[in-house]
């Protein structure tokens, strides 16, 4: 009799454990729906402190931990430039860090110096008029693993089906949501200087004179793209701003028009904004911007990213 009671107790505890695990997985987003859309970006123009990483995306966890340890209250951001399924892991490139400011607000010089003290660089990303975006719950470390298995394939399918030029791939960790964003315009402005440097080294002199351009006719890898901040004792150097832009591996599209590292051919010829479904609101509840009347001719690309552990945030 005691043996049967013991077996029943073990069985009950096992069942309870399984139910707990299922509840945890559901809370982490196992059954969450993934909706991909095109519209306004989930964030405005931002200034970020970042560290550049070349290597397996699964090794970026310490970078998230380091950036969060400098200022835990800031949002984390990651920009992934290569598809780990088509680019050797040791050559995958990304930038990981924290968002220092958003919109018209400028980051304080003290905050910039604090991040630079720990080896971070400061760079500014614009707010493109249109992006491909999706969200996923960010409630536990498991959420990151689930997002990598569910959101990225959905983004790939959406971009490929509509033959869009959407790159690179950004992940923003804000409160209990992960925002995924693939710019449809000004892509070159999302490439930090280290990426441009690796592109120059990978291309020959002849190819360097034939750099890819976005729909506006601007060189997407131009040195004049975006804004880079370098704060010294009482000074800040700013480059001209122009039009153009860790836990698991992702599943993304492939394609390459620049180098073996490039990540930009999600579709074939690239569609104009008028062909997109631009309805609803932005990821943060703001109205989506109306489509531009001028189509964005898009070069070809593809590649993708990874993320941090919830605990590392």
PDB file of C-alpha atoms in Angstrom:
ATOM      1  CA  UNK A   1       0.000   0.000   0.000  1.00  0.00           C
ATOM      2  CA  UNK A   2       2.794   2.376   0.851  1.00  0.00           C
ATOM      3  CA  UNK A   3       4.475   1.583  -2.480  1.00  0.00           C
ATOM      4  CA  UNK A   4       1.317   2.501  -4.406  1.00  0.00           C
ATOM      5  CA  UNK A   5       1.014   5.717  -2.446  1.00  0.00           C
ATOM      6  CA  UNK A   6       4.625   6.574  -3.208  1.00  0.00           C
ATOM      7  CA  UNK A   7       4.142   5.860  -6.928  1.00  0.00           C
ATOM      8  CA  UNK A   8       0.992   7.967  -6.953  1.00  0.00           C
ATOM      9  CA  UNK A   9       2.847  10.825  -5.276  1.00  0.00           C
ATOM     10  CA  UNK A  10       5.685  10.610  -7.801  1.00  0.00           C
ATOM     11  CA  UNK A  11       3.206  10.543 -10.674  1.00  0.00           C
ATOM     12  CA  UNK A  12       1.336  13.544  -9.291  1.00  0.00           C
ATOM     13  CA  UNK A  13       4.530  15.551  -8.844  1.00  0.00           C
ATOM     14  CA  UNK A  14       5.655  14.651 -12.369  1.00  0.00           C
ATOM     15  CA  UNK A  15       2.335  15.791 -13.805  1.00  0.00           C
ATOM     16  CA  UNK A  16       2.497  18.991 -11.798  1.00  0.00           C
ATOM     17  CA  UNK A  17       6.018  19.640 -13.081  1.00  0.00           C
ATOM     18  CA  UNK A  18       4.920  19.137 -16.691  1.00  0.00           C
ATOM     19  CA  UNK A  19       1.968  21.480 -16.250  1.00  0.00           C
ATOM     20  CA  UNK A  20       4.271  24.078 -14.693  1.00  0.00           C
ATOM     21  CA  UNK A  21       6.681  23.831 -17.626  1.00  0.00           C
ATOM     22  CA  UNK A  22       3.820  24.197 -20.105  1.00  0.00           C
ATOM     23  CA  UNK A  23       2.493  27.233 -18.236  1.00  0.00           C
ATOM     24  CA  UNK A  24       5.990  28.746 -18.217  1.00  0.00           C
ATOM     25  CA  UNK A  25       6.385  28.172 -21.961  1.00  0.00           C
ATOM     26  CA  UNK A  26       2.984  29.734 -22.626  1.00  0.00           C
ATOM     27  CA  UNK A  27       3.832  32.722 -20.465  1.00  0.00           C
ATOM     28  CA  UNK A  28       7.095  33.065 -22.415  1.00  0.00           C
ATOM     29  CA  UNK A  29       5.174  33.396 -25.682  1.00  0.00           C
ATOM     30  CA  UNK A  30       4.825  29.821 -26.925  1.00  0.00           C
ATOM     31  CA  UNK A  31       1.295  30.475 -28.180  1.00  0.00           C
ATOM     32  CA  UNK A  32       1.713  34.166 -28.941  1.00  0.00           C
ATOM     33  CA  UNK A  33       0.689  35.203 -32.429  1.00  0.00           C
ATOM     34  CA  UNK A  34       3.307  36.721 -34.743  1.00  0.00           C
ATOM     35  CA  UNK A  35       2.058  39.509 -36.974  1.00  0.00           C
ATOM     36  CA  UNK A  36       4.411  41.051 -39.512  1.00  0.00           C
ATOM     37  CA  UNK A  37       3.503  44.363 -41.110  1.00  0.00           C
ATOM     38  CA  UNK A  38       4.997  47.313 -42.947  1.00  0.00           C
ATOM     39  CA  UNK A  39       4.564  50.828 -41.657  1.00  0.00           C
ATOM     40  CA  UNK A  40       6.131  53.387 -39.368  1.00  0.00           C
ATOM     41  CA  UNK A  41       9.062  52.370 -37.139  1.00  0.00           C
ATOM     42  CA  UNK A  42       8.503  51.330 -33.493  1.00  0.00           C
ATOM     43  CA  UNK A  43      11.059  53.927 -32.365  1.00  0.00           C
ATOM     44  CA  UNK A  44      12.110  57.377 -33.514  1.00  0.00           C
ATOM     45  CA  UNK A  45      15.651  58.432 -34.307  1.00  0.00           C
ATOM     46  CA  UNK A  46      17.957  57.206 -31.543  1.00  0.00           C
ATOM     47  CA  UNK A  47      21.478  57.678 -30.260  1.00  0.00           C
ATOM     48  CA  UNK A  48      23.064  54.427 -29.126  1.00  0.00           C
ATOM     49  CA  UNK A  49      26.196  53.292 -27.331  1.00  0.00           C
ATOM     50  CA  UNK A  50      27.443  50.073 -28.911  1.00  0.00           C
ATOM     51  CA  UNK A  51      30.231  47.569 -29.233  1.00  0.00           C
ATOM     52  CA  UNK A  52      30.919  45.908 -32.560  1.00  0.00           C
ATOM     53  CA  UNK A  53      31.147  42.118 -32.620  1.00  0.00           C
ATOM     54  CA  UNK A  54      32.423  39.756 -35.294  1.00  0.00           C
ATOM     55  CA  UNK A  55      31.738  36.102 -34.568  1.00  0.00           C
ATOM     56  CA  UNK A  56      28.888  33.741 -33.637  1.00  0.00           C
ATOM     57  CA  UNK A  57      25.782  35.597 -32.544  1.00  0.00           C
ATOM     58  CA  UNK A  58      25.448  33.164 -29.654  1.00  0.00           C
ATOM     59  CA  UNK A  59      28.487  34.845 -28.107  1.00  0.00           C
ATOM     60  CA  UNK A  60      26.873  38.284 -27.860  1.00  0.00           C
ATOM     61  CA  UNK A  61      25.350  37.650 -24.443  1.00  0.00           C
ATOM     62  CA  UNK A  62      28.288  39.207 -22.547  1.00  0.00           C
ATOM     63  CA  UNK A  63      27.902  42.390 -24.619  1.00  0.00           C
ATOM     64  CA  UNK A  64      24.280  42.747 -23.543  1.00  0.00           C
ATOM     65  CA  UNK A  65      25.275  42.097 -19.965  1.00  0.00           C
ATOM     66  CA  UNK A  66      28.044  44.687 -20.138  1.00  0.00           C
ATOM     67  CA  UNK A  67      25.883  47.396 -21.693  1.00  0.00           C
ATOM     68  CA  UNK A  68      23.114  46.776 -19.167  1.00  0.00           C
ATOM     69  CA  UNK A  69      25.562  46.862 -16.263  1.00  0.00           C
ATOM     70  CA  UNK A  70      26.669  50.367 -17.262  1.00  0.00           C
ATOM     71  CA  UNK A  71      23.104  51.705 -17.075  1.00  0.00           C
ATOM     72  CA  UNK A  72      20.460  49.045 -16.257  1.00  0.00           C
ATOM     73  CA  UNK A  73      17.479  51.310 -16.911  1.00  0.00           C
ATOM     74  CA  UNK A  74      18.286  51.908 -20.576  1.00  0.00           C
ATOM     75  CA  UNK A  75      16.758  49.843 -23.375  1.00  0.00           C
ATOM     76  CA  UNK A  76      18.963  47.320 -25.134  1.00  0.00           C
ATOM     77  CA  UNK A  77      19.379  47.270 -28.897  1.00  0.00           C
ATOM     78  CA  UNK A  78      21.101  44.961 -31.355  1.00  0.00           C
ATOM     79  CA  UNK A  79      21.699  45.412 -35.084  1.00  0.00           C
ATOM     80  CA  UNK A  80      22.538  42.277 -37.064  1.00  0.00           C
ATOM     81  CA  UNK A  81      24.167  42.571 -40.474  1.00  0.00           C
ATOM     82  CA  UNK A  82      24.683  38.933 -41.530  1.00  0.00           C
ATOM     83  CA  UNK A  83      22.631  35.803 -41.921  1.00  0.00           C
ATOM     84  CA  UNK A  84      24.189  33.092 -39.715  1.00  0.00           C
ATOM     85  CA  UNK A  85      22.734  30.448 -42.039  1.00  0.00           C
ATOM     86  CA  UNK A  86      24.655  31.690 -45.059  1.00  0.00           C
ATOM     87  CA  UNK A  87      27.650  33.432 -43.527  1.00  0.00           C
ATOM     88  CA  UNK A  88      30.266  31.507 -41.515  1.00  0.00           C
ATOM     89  CA  UNK A  89      29.627  32.101 -37.786  1.00  0.00           C
ATOM     90  CA  UNK A  90      33.086  33.549 -37.299  1.00  0.00           C
ATOM     91  CA  UNK A  91      32.324  36.247 -39.900  1.00  0.00           C
ATOM     92  CA  UNK A  92      28.885  37.324 -38.698  1.00  0.00           C
ATOM     93  CA  UNK A  93      28.783  40.993 -37.704  1.00  0.00           C
ATOM     94  CA  UNK A  94      26.555  42.861 -35.284  1.00  0.00           C
ATOM     95  CA  UNK A  95      26.425  45.885 -32.998  1.00  0.00           C
ATOM     96  CA  UNK A  96      25.077  45.491 -29.465  1.00  0.00           C
ATOM     97  CA  UNK A  97      24.456  48.166 -26.879  1.00  0.00           C
ATOM     98  CA  UNK A  98      22.002  50.546 -25.242  1.00  0.00           C
ATOM     99  CA  UNK A  99      19.740  53.360 -26.430  1.00  0.00           C
ATOM    100  CA  UNK A 100      20.997  56.586 -24.870  1.00  0.00           C
ATOM    101  CA  UNK A 101      18.274  58.883 -26.178  1.00  0.00           C
ATOM    102  CA  UNK A 102      15.341  58.994 -28.584  1.00  0.00           C
ATOM    103  CA  UNK A 103      13.749  61.714 -30.660  1.00  0.00           C
ATOM    104  CA  UNK A 104      14.732  65.343 -30.080  1.00  0.00           C
ATOM    105  CA  UNK A 105      16.312  64.524 -26.734  1.00  0.00           C
ATOM    106  CA  UNK A 106      20.108  64.451 -26.709  1.00  0.00           C
ATOM    107  CA  UNK A 107      22.101  62.139 -24.445  1.00  0.00           C
ATOM    108  CA  UNK A 108      23.935  63.833 -21.611  1.00  0.00           C
ATOM    109  CA  UNK A 109      27.673  64.250 -21.963  1.00  0.00           C
ATOM    110  CA  UNK A 110      28.102  62.393 -18.651  1.00  0.00           C
ATOM    111  CA  UNK A 111      26.244  59.366 -20.000  1.00  0.00           C
ATOM    112  CA  UNK A 112      28.310  59.373 -23.200  1.00  0.00           C
ATOM    113  CA  UNK A 113      31.549  59.599 -21.250  1.00  0.00           C
ATOM    114  CA  UNK A 114      30.423  56.787 -18.961  1.00  0.00           C
ATOM    115  CA  UNK A 115      29.871  54.406 -21.880  1.00  0.00           C
ATOM    116  CA  UNK A 116      33.041  55.506 -23.646  1.00  0.00           C
ATOM    117  CA  UNK A 117      34.929  54.802 -20.438  1.00  0.00           C
ATOM    118  CA  UNK A 118      33.940  51.144 -20.853  1.00  0.00           C
ATOM    119  CA  UNK A 119      34.939  51.017 -24.516  1.00  0.00           C
ATOM    120  CA  UNK A 120      31.579  51.730 -26.146  1.00  0.00           C
ATOM    121  CA  UNK A 121      31.215  53.918 -29.208  1.00  0.00           C
ATOM    122  CA  UNK A 122      28.350  56.312 -29.828  1.00  0.00           C
ATOM    123  CA  UNK A 123      26.340  56.394 -33.052  1.00  0.00           C
ATOM    124  CA  UNK A 124      22.975  57.753 -34.224  1.00  0.00           C
ATOM    125  CA  UNK A 125      20.278  55.891 -36.174  1.00  0.00           C
ATOM    126  CA  UNK A 126      17.507  57.752 -38.033  1.00  0.00           C
ATOM    127  CA  UNK A 127      13.793  57.010 -38.023  1.00  0.00           C
ATOM    128  CA  UNK A 128      13.078  55.630 -41.512  1.00  0.00           C
ATOM    129  CA  UNK A 129       9.691  56.444 -42.970  1.00  0.00           C
ATOM    130  CA  UNK A 130       8.825  52.781 -43.495  1.00  0.00           C
ATOM    131  CA  UNK A 131       9.973  49.501 -41.951  1.00  0.00           C
ATOM    132  CA  UNK A 132       8.967  45.875 -41.778  1.00  0.00           C
ATOM    133  CA  UNK A 133       8.190  45.195 -38.148  1.00  0.00           C
ATOM    134  CA  UNK A 134       6.961  42.571 -35.697  1.00  0.00           C
ATOM    135  CA  UNK A 135       6.753  42.160 -31.918  1.00  0.00           C
ATOM    136  CA  UNK A 136       7.058  39.277 -29.494  1.00  0.00           C
ATOM    137  CA  UNK A 137       6.523  38.978 -25.731  1.00  0.00           C
ATOM    138  CA  UNK A 138       9.659  39.437 -23.645  1.00  0.00           C
ATOM    139  CA  UNK A 139       8.786  37.937 -20.279  1.00  0.00           C
ATOM    140  CA  UNK A 140      11.467  35.297 -19.652  1.00  0.00           C
ATOM    141  CA  UNK A 141      14.812  34.209 -21.149  1.00  0.00           C
ATOM    142  CA  UNK A 142      12.855  31.525 -23.018  1.00  0.00           C
ATOM    143  CA  UNK A 143      11.060  34.318 -24.895  1.00  0.00           C
ATOM    144  CA  UNK A 144      14.285  35.056 -26.775  1.00  0.00           C
ATOM    145  CA  UNK A 145      14.684  31.455 -27.911  1.00  0.00           C
ATOM    146  CA  UNK A 146      11.032  31.291 -28.984  1.00  0.00           C
ATOM    147  CA  UNK A 147      11.313  34.599 -30.842  1.00  0.00           C
ATOM    148  CA  UNK A 148      14.331  33.377 -32.780  1.00  0.00           C
ATOM    149  CA  UNK A 149      12.361  30.339 -33.923  1.00  0.00           C
ATOM    150  CA  UNK A 150       9.098  32.099 -34.737  1.00  0.00           C
ATOM    151  CA  UNK A 151       9.575  35.774 -35.582  1.00  0.00           C
ATOM    152  CA  UNK A 152      12.545  35.596 -37.944  1.00  0.00           C
ATOM    153  CA  UNK A 153      10.988  32.971 -40.249  1.00  0.00           C
ATOM    154  CA  UNK A 154       7.829  35.114 -40.367  1.00  0.00           C
ATOM    155  CA  UNK A 155       9.865  38.195 -41.265  1.00  0.00           C
ATOM    156  CA  UNK A 156      11.690  36.250 -43.963  1.00  0.00           C
ATOM    157  CA  UNK A 157       8.462  34.999 -45.490  1.00  0.00           C
ATOM    158  CA  UNK A 158       6.900  38.481 -45.508  1.00  0.00           C
ATOM    159  CA  UNK A 159       9.947  40.150 -47.038  1.00  0.00           C
ATOM    160  CA  UNK A 160      10.516  37.446 -49.631  1.00  0.00           C
ATOM    161  CA  UNK A 161       6.860  37.246 -50.664  1.00  0.00           C
ATOM    162  CA  UNK A 162       6.719  40.973 -51.313  1.00  0.00           C
ATOM    163  CA  UNK A 163      10.232  41.138 -52.784  1.00  0.00           C
ATOM    164  CA  UNK A 164      11.249  43.930 -50.435  1.00  0.00           C
ATOM    165  CA  UNK A 165      14.641  45.414 -49.761  1.00  0.00           C
ATOM    166  CA  UNK A 166      14.626  45.367 -45.952  1.00  0.00           C
ATOM    167  CA  UNK A 167      17.924  45.402 -44.047  1.00  0.00           C
ATOM    168  CA  UNK A 168      19.647  45.233 -41.634  1.00  0.00           C
ATOM    169  CA  UNK A 169      17.686  43.569 -38.807  1.00  0.00           C
ATOM    170  CA  UNK A 170      17.240  45.367 -35.515  1.00  0.00           C
ATOM    171  CA  UNK A 171      15.978  44.110 -32.182  1.00  0.00           C
ATOM    172  CA  UNK A 172      14.888  46.537 -29.473  1.00  0.00           C
ATOM    173  CA  UNK A 173      14.214  45.251 -25.956  1.00  0.00           C
ATOM    174  CA  UNK A 174      11.661  47.473 -24.290  1.00  0.00           C
ATOM    175  CA  UNK A 175       9.877  46.478 -21.084  1.00  0.00           C
ATOM    176  CA  UNK A 176       7.970  43.263 -21.847  1.00  0.00           C
ATOM    177  CA  UNK A 177       8.246  43.377 -25.648  1.00  0.00           C
ATOM    178  CA  UNK A 178      10.897  42.653 -28.256  1.00  0.00           C
ATOM    179  CA  UNK A 179      10.511  44.890 -31.290  1.00  0.00           C
ATOM    180  CA  UNK A 180      11.913  43.597 -34.577  1.00  0.00           C
ATOM    181  CA  UNK A 181      12.576  46.162 -37.294  1.00  0.00           C
ATOM    182  CA  UNK A 182      13.905  45.960 -40.857  1.00  0.00           C
ATOM    183  CA  UNK A 183      14.266  49.403 -42.507  1.00  0.00           C
ATOM    184  CA  UNK A 184      12.830  49.867 -45.986  1.00  0.00           C
ATOM    185  CA  UNK A 185      14.612  53.197 -46.451  1.00  0.00           C
ATOM    186  CA  UNK A 186      17.866  54.837 -45.333  1.00  0.00           C
ATOM    187  CA  UNK A 187      19.385  51.408 -44.757  1.00  0.00           C
ATOM    188  CA  UNK A 188      22.918  52.711 -45.031  1.00  0.00           C
ATOM    189  CA  UNK A 189      22.358  54.924 -41.995  1.00  0.00           C
ATOM    190  CA  UNK A 190      22.113  51.815 -39.835  1.00  0.00           C
ATOM    191  CA  UNK A 191      25.595  50.603 -40.714  1.00  0.00           C
ATOM    192  CA  UNK A 192      28.139  51.490 -38.062  1.00  0.00           C
ATOM    193  CA  UNK A 193      31.618  52.520 -39.276  1.00  0.00           C
ATOM    194  CA  UNK A 194      33.127  49.107 -38.462  1.00  0.00           C
ATOM    195  CA  UNK A 195      30.770  47.411 -40.925  1.00  0.00           C
ATOM    196  CA  UNK A 196      31.703  49.842 -43.656  1.00  0.00           C
ATOM    197  CA  UNK A 197      35.356  49.190 -42.939  1.00  0.00           C
ATOM    198  CA  UNK A 198      34.931  45.424 -43.271  1.00  0.00           C
ATOM    199  CA  UNK A 199      33.044  45.993 -46.528  1.00  0.00           C
ATOM    200  CA  UNK A 200      35.923  48.008 -47.929  1.00  0.00           C
ATOM    201  CA  UNK A 201      38.409  45.339 -46.982  1.00  0.00           C
ATOM    202  CA  UNK A 202      36.288  42.573 -48.480  1.00  0.00           C
ATOM    203  CA  UNK A 203      35.760  44.431 -51.762  1.00  0.00           C
ATOM    204  CA  UNK A 204      38.517  45.074 -54.253  1.00  0.00           C
ATOM    205  CA  UNK A 205      39.413  48.595 -55.424  1.00  0.00           C
ATOM    206  CA  UNK A 206      37.247  48.179 -58.498  1.00  0.00           C
ATOM    207  CA  UNK A 207      34.224  47.073 -56.505  1.00  0.00           C
ATOM    208  CA  UNK A 208      34.729  49.935 -54.070  1.00  0.00           C
ATOM    209  CA  UNK A 209      33.900  52.346 -56.890  1.00  0.00           C
ATOM    210  CA  UNK A 210      30.698  50.445 -57.626  1.00  0.00           C
ATOM    211  CA  UNK A 211      29.066  50.630 -54.187  1.00  0.00           C
ATOM    212  CA  UNK A 212      25.377  49.709 -53.894  1.00  0.00           C
ATOM    213  CA  UNK A 213      22.830  52.476 -53.672  1.00  0.00           C
ATOM    214  CA  UNK A 214      19.367  52.604 -52.176  1.00  0.00           C
ATOM    215  CA  UNK A 215      16.196  53.810 -53.873  1.00  0.00           C
ATOM    216  CA  UNK A 216      17.190  57.437 -53.420  1.00  0.00           C
ATOM    217  CA  UNK A 217      20.352  56.927 -55.436  1.00  0.00           C
ATOM    218  CA  UNK A 218      22.560  57.315 -52.378  1.00  0.00           C
ATOM    219  CA  UNK A 219      25.477  55.016 -51.671  1.00  0.00           C
ATOM    220  CA  UNK A 220      24.181  52.789 -48.874  1.00  0.00           C
ATOM    221  CA  UNK A 221      27.699  52.281 -47.532  1.00  0.00           C
ATOM    222  CA  UNK A 222      28.836  55.872 -47.856  1.00  0.00           C
ATOM    223  CA  UNK A 223      31.044  57.394 -45.185  1.00  0.00           C
ATOM    224  CA  UNK A 224      28.599  60.255 -44.920  1.00  0.00           C
ATOM    225  CA  UNK A 225      25.760  58.011 -43.817  1.00  0.00           C
ATOM    226  CA  UNK A 226      24.328  58.570 -40.345  1.00  0.00           C
ATOM    227  CA  UNK A 227      25.819  60.435 -37.432  1.00  0.00           C
ATOM    228  CA  UNK A 228      28.693  59.310 -35.269  1.00  0.00           C
ATOM    229  CA  UNK A 229      29.412  60.966 -31.959  1.00  0.00           C
ATOM    230  CA  UNK A 230      32.853  60.980 -30.431  1.00  0.00           C
ATOM    231  CA  UNK A 231      32.998  62.902 -27.173  1.00  0.00           C
ATOM    232  CA  UNK A 232      36.363  64.051 -25.963  1.00  0.00           C
ATOM    233  CA  UNK A 233      37.094  66.468 -23.134  1.00  0.00           C
ATOM    234  CA  UNK A 234      34.473  69.122 -23.840  1.00  0.00           C
ATOM    235  CA  UNK A 235      34.158  68.398 -27.547  1.00  0.00           C
ATOM    236  CA  UNK A 236      32.037  66.303 -29.884  1.00  0.00           C
ATOM    237  CA  UNK A 237      32.843  65.388 -33.456  1.00  0.00           C
ATOM    238  CA  UNK A 238      29.851  64.831 -35.672  1.00  0.00           C
ATOM    239  CA  UNK A 239      29.934  63.532 -39.194  1.00  0.00           C
ATOM    240  CA  UNK A 240      27.472  64.749 -41.789  1.00  0.00           C
ATOM    241  CA  UNK A 241      24.035  63.166 -41.767  1.00  0.00           C
ATOM    242  CA  UNK A 242      22.693  62.055 -45.120  1.00  0.00           C
ATOM    243  CA  UNK A 243      20.017  59.898 -46.632  1.00  0.00           C
ATOM    244  CA  UNK A 244      20.786  56.221 -47.216  1.00  0.00           C
ATOM    245  CA  UNK A 245      20.939  53.372 -44.942  1.00  0.00           C
ATOM    246  CA  UNK A 246      22.663  36.411 -27.673  1.00  0.00           C
ATOM    247  CA  UNK A 247      21.340  33.577 -27.391  1.00  0.00           C
ATOM    248  CA  UNK A 248      20.559  31.589 -30.455  1.00  0.00           C
ATOM    249  CA  UNK A 249      21.087  31.658 -34.183  1.00  0.00           C
ATOM    250  CA  UNK A 250      18.246  32.791 -36.406  1.00  0.00           C
ATOM    251  CA  UNK A 251      16.578  31.529 -39.516  1.00  0.00           C
ATOM    252  CA  UNK A 252      16.730  34.124 -42.289  1.00  0.00           C
ATOM    253  CA  UNK A 253      16.744  34.532 -46.026  1.00  0.00           C
ATOM    254  CA  UNK A 254      19.870  34.503 -48.078  1.00  0.00           C
ATOM    255  CA  UNK A 255      21.134  36.558 -50.989  1.00  0.00           C
ATOM    256  CA  UNK A 256      24.138  38.767 -51.497  1.00  0.00           C
ATOM    257  CA  UNK A 257      25.038  41.629 -53.779  1.00  0.00           C
ATOM    258  CA  UNK A 258      27.990  43.045 -51.886  1.00  0.00           C
ATOM    259  CA  UNK A 259      30.274  40.557 -50.226  1.00  0.00           C
ATOM    260  CA  UNK A 260      30.135  37.203 -48.520  1.00  0.00           C
ATOM    261  CA  UNK A 261      29.204  39.112 -45.368  1.00  0.00           C
ATOM    262  CA  UNK A 262      26.477  41.346 -46.787  1.00  0.00           C
ATOM    263  CA  UNK A 263      22.913  40.906 -45.548  1.00  0.00           C
ATOM    264  CA  UNK A 264      20.485  42.498 -47.894  1.00  0.00           C
ATOM    265  CA  UNK A 265      18.556  40.468 -50.374  1.00  0.00           C
ATOM    266  CA  UNK A 266      15.318  39.589 -48.686  1.00  0.00           C
ATOM    267  CA  UNK A 267      13.482  39.853 -51.948  1.00  0.00           C
ATOM    268  CA  UNK A 268      14.178  40.016 -55.617  1.00  0.00           C
ATOM    269  CA  UNK A 269      13.640  43.383 -57.239  1.00  0.00           C
ATOM    270  CA  UNK A 270      12.211  45.355 -54.332  1.00  0.00           C
ATOM    271  CA  UNK A 271       8.668  46.697 -54.187  1.00  0.00           C
ATOM    272  CA  UNK A 272       7.416  50.249 -53.883  1.00  0.00           C
ATOM    273  CA  UNK A 273       5.708  51.423 -50.699  1.00  0.00           C
ATOM    274  CA  UNK A 274       2.369  51.691 -52.481  1.00  0.00           C
ATOM    275  CA  UNK A 275       2.273  47.901 -52.752  1.00  0.00           C
ATOM    276  CA  UNK A 276       2.609  47.397 -49.001  1.00  0.00           C
ATOM    277  CA  UNK A 277      -0.120  46.959 -46.441  1.00  0.00           C
ATOM    278  CA  UNK A 278       0.442  50.121 -44.382  1.00  0.00           C
ATOM    279  CA  UNK A 279      -2.462  50.080 -41.977  1.00  0.00           C
ATOM    280  CA  UNK A 280      -2.892  50.052 -38.236  1.00  0.00           C
ATOM    281  CA  UNK A 281      -0.683  51.706 -35.675  1.00  0.00           C
ATOM    282  CA  UNK A 282       2.990  51.621 -34.938  1.00  0.00           C
ATOM    283  CA  UNK A 283       4.360  49.111 -32.465  1.00  0.00           C
ATOM    284  CA  UNK A 284       4.306  51.713 -29.709  1.00  0.00           C
ATOM    285  CA  UNK A 285       0.762  52.837 -30.402  1.00  0.00           C
ATOM    286  CA  UNK A 286       1.618  55.758 -32.679  1.00  0.00           C
ATOM    287  CA  UNK A 287      -0.269  56.144 -35.996  1.00  0.00           C
ATOM    288  CA  UNK A 288       1.583  54.685 -38.937  1.00  0.00           C
ATOM    289  CA  UNK A 289       2.897  57.148 -41.478  1.00  0.00           C
ATOM    290  CA  UNK A 290       1.125  57.348 -44.808  1.00  0.00           C
ATOM    291  CA  UNK A 291       2.934  55.769 -47.759  1.00  0.00           C
ATOM    292  CA  UNK A 292       5.274  57.968 -49.718  1.00  0.00           C
ATOM    293  CA  UNK A 293       4.207  58.829 -53.196  1.00  0.00           C
ATOM    294  CA  UNK A 294       7.653  58.198 -54.529  1.00  0.00           C
ATOM    295  CA  UNK A 295       8.475  54.467 -54.809  1.00  0.00           C
ATOM    296  CA  UNK A 296      11.673  53.233 -53.236  1.00  0.00           C
ATOM    297  CA  UNK A 297      13.688  51.275 -55.749  1.00  0.00           C
ATOM    298  CA  UNK A 298      15.437  48.584 -53.803  1.00  0.00           C
ATOM    299  CA  UNK A 299      18.662  46.764 -54.371  1.00  0.00           C
ATOM    300  CA  UNK A 300      18.864  43.196 -53.261  1.00  0.00           C
ATOM    301  CA  UNK A 301      19.974  41.732 -49.978  1.00  0.00           C
ATOM    302  CA  UNK A 302      19.431  39.329 -47.019  1.00  0.00           C
ATOM    303  CA  UNK A 303      20.907  38.359 -43.624  1.00  0.00           C
ATOM    304  CA  UNK A 304      20.020  38.399 -39.849  1.00  0.00           C
ATOM    305  CA  UNK A 305      20.586  38.378 -35.881  1.00  0.00           C
ATOM    306  CA  UNK A 306      20.368  37.174 -32.177  1.00  0.00           C
ATOM    307  CA  UNK A 307      19.579  38.572 -28.702  1.00  0.00           C
ATOM    308  CA  UNK A 308      20.319  38.796 -24.997  1.00  0.00           C
ATOM    309  CA  UNK A 309      19.107  36.742 -22.087  1.00  0.00           C
ATOM    310  CA  UNK A 310      16.323  38.240 -19.989  1.00  0.00           C
ATOM    311  CA  UNK A 311      18.566  37.904 -17.000  1.00  0.00           C
ATOM    312  CA  UNK A 312      21.354  39.662 -18.825  1.00  0.00           C
ATOM    313  CA  UNK A 313      19.149  42.687 -19.356  1.00  0.00           C
TER     314      UNK A 313
END
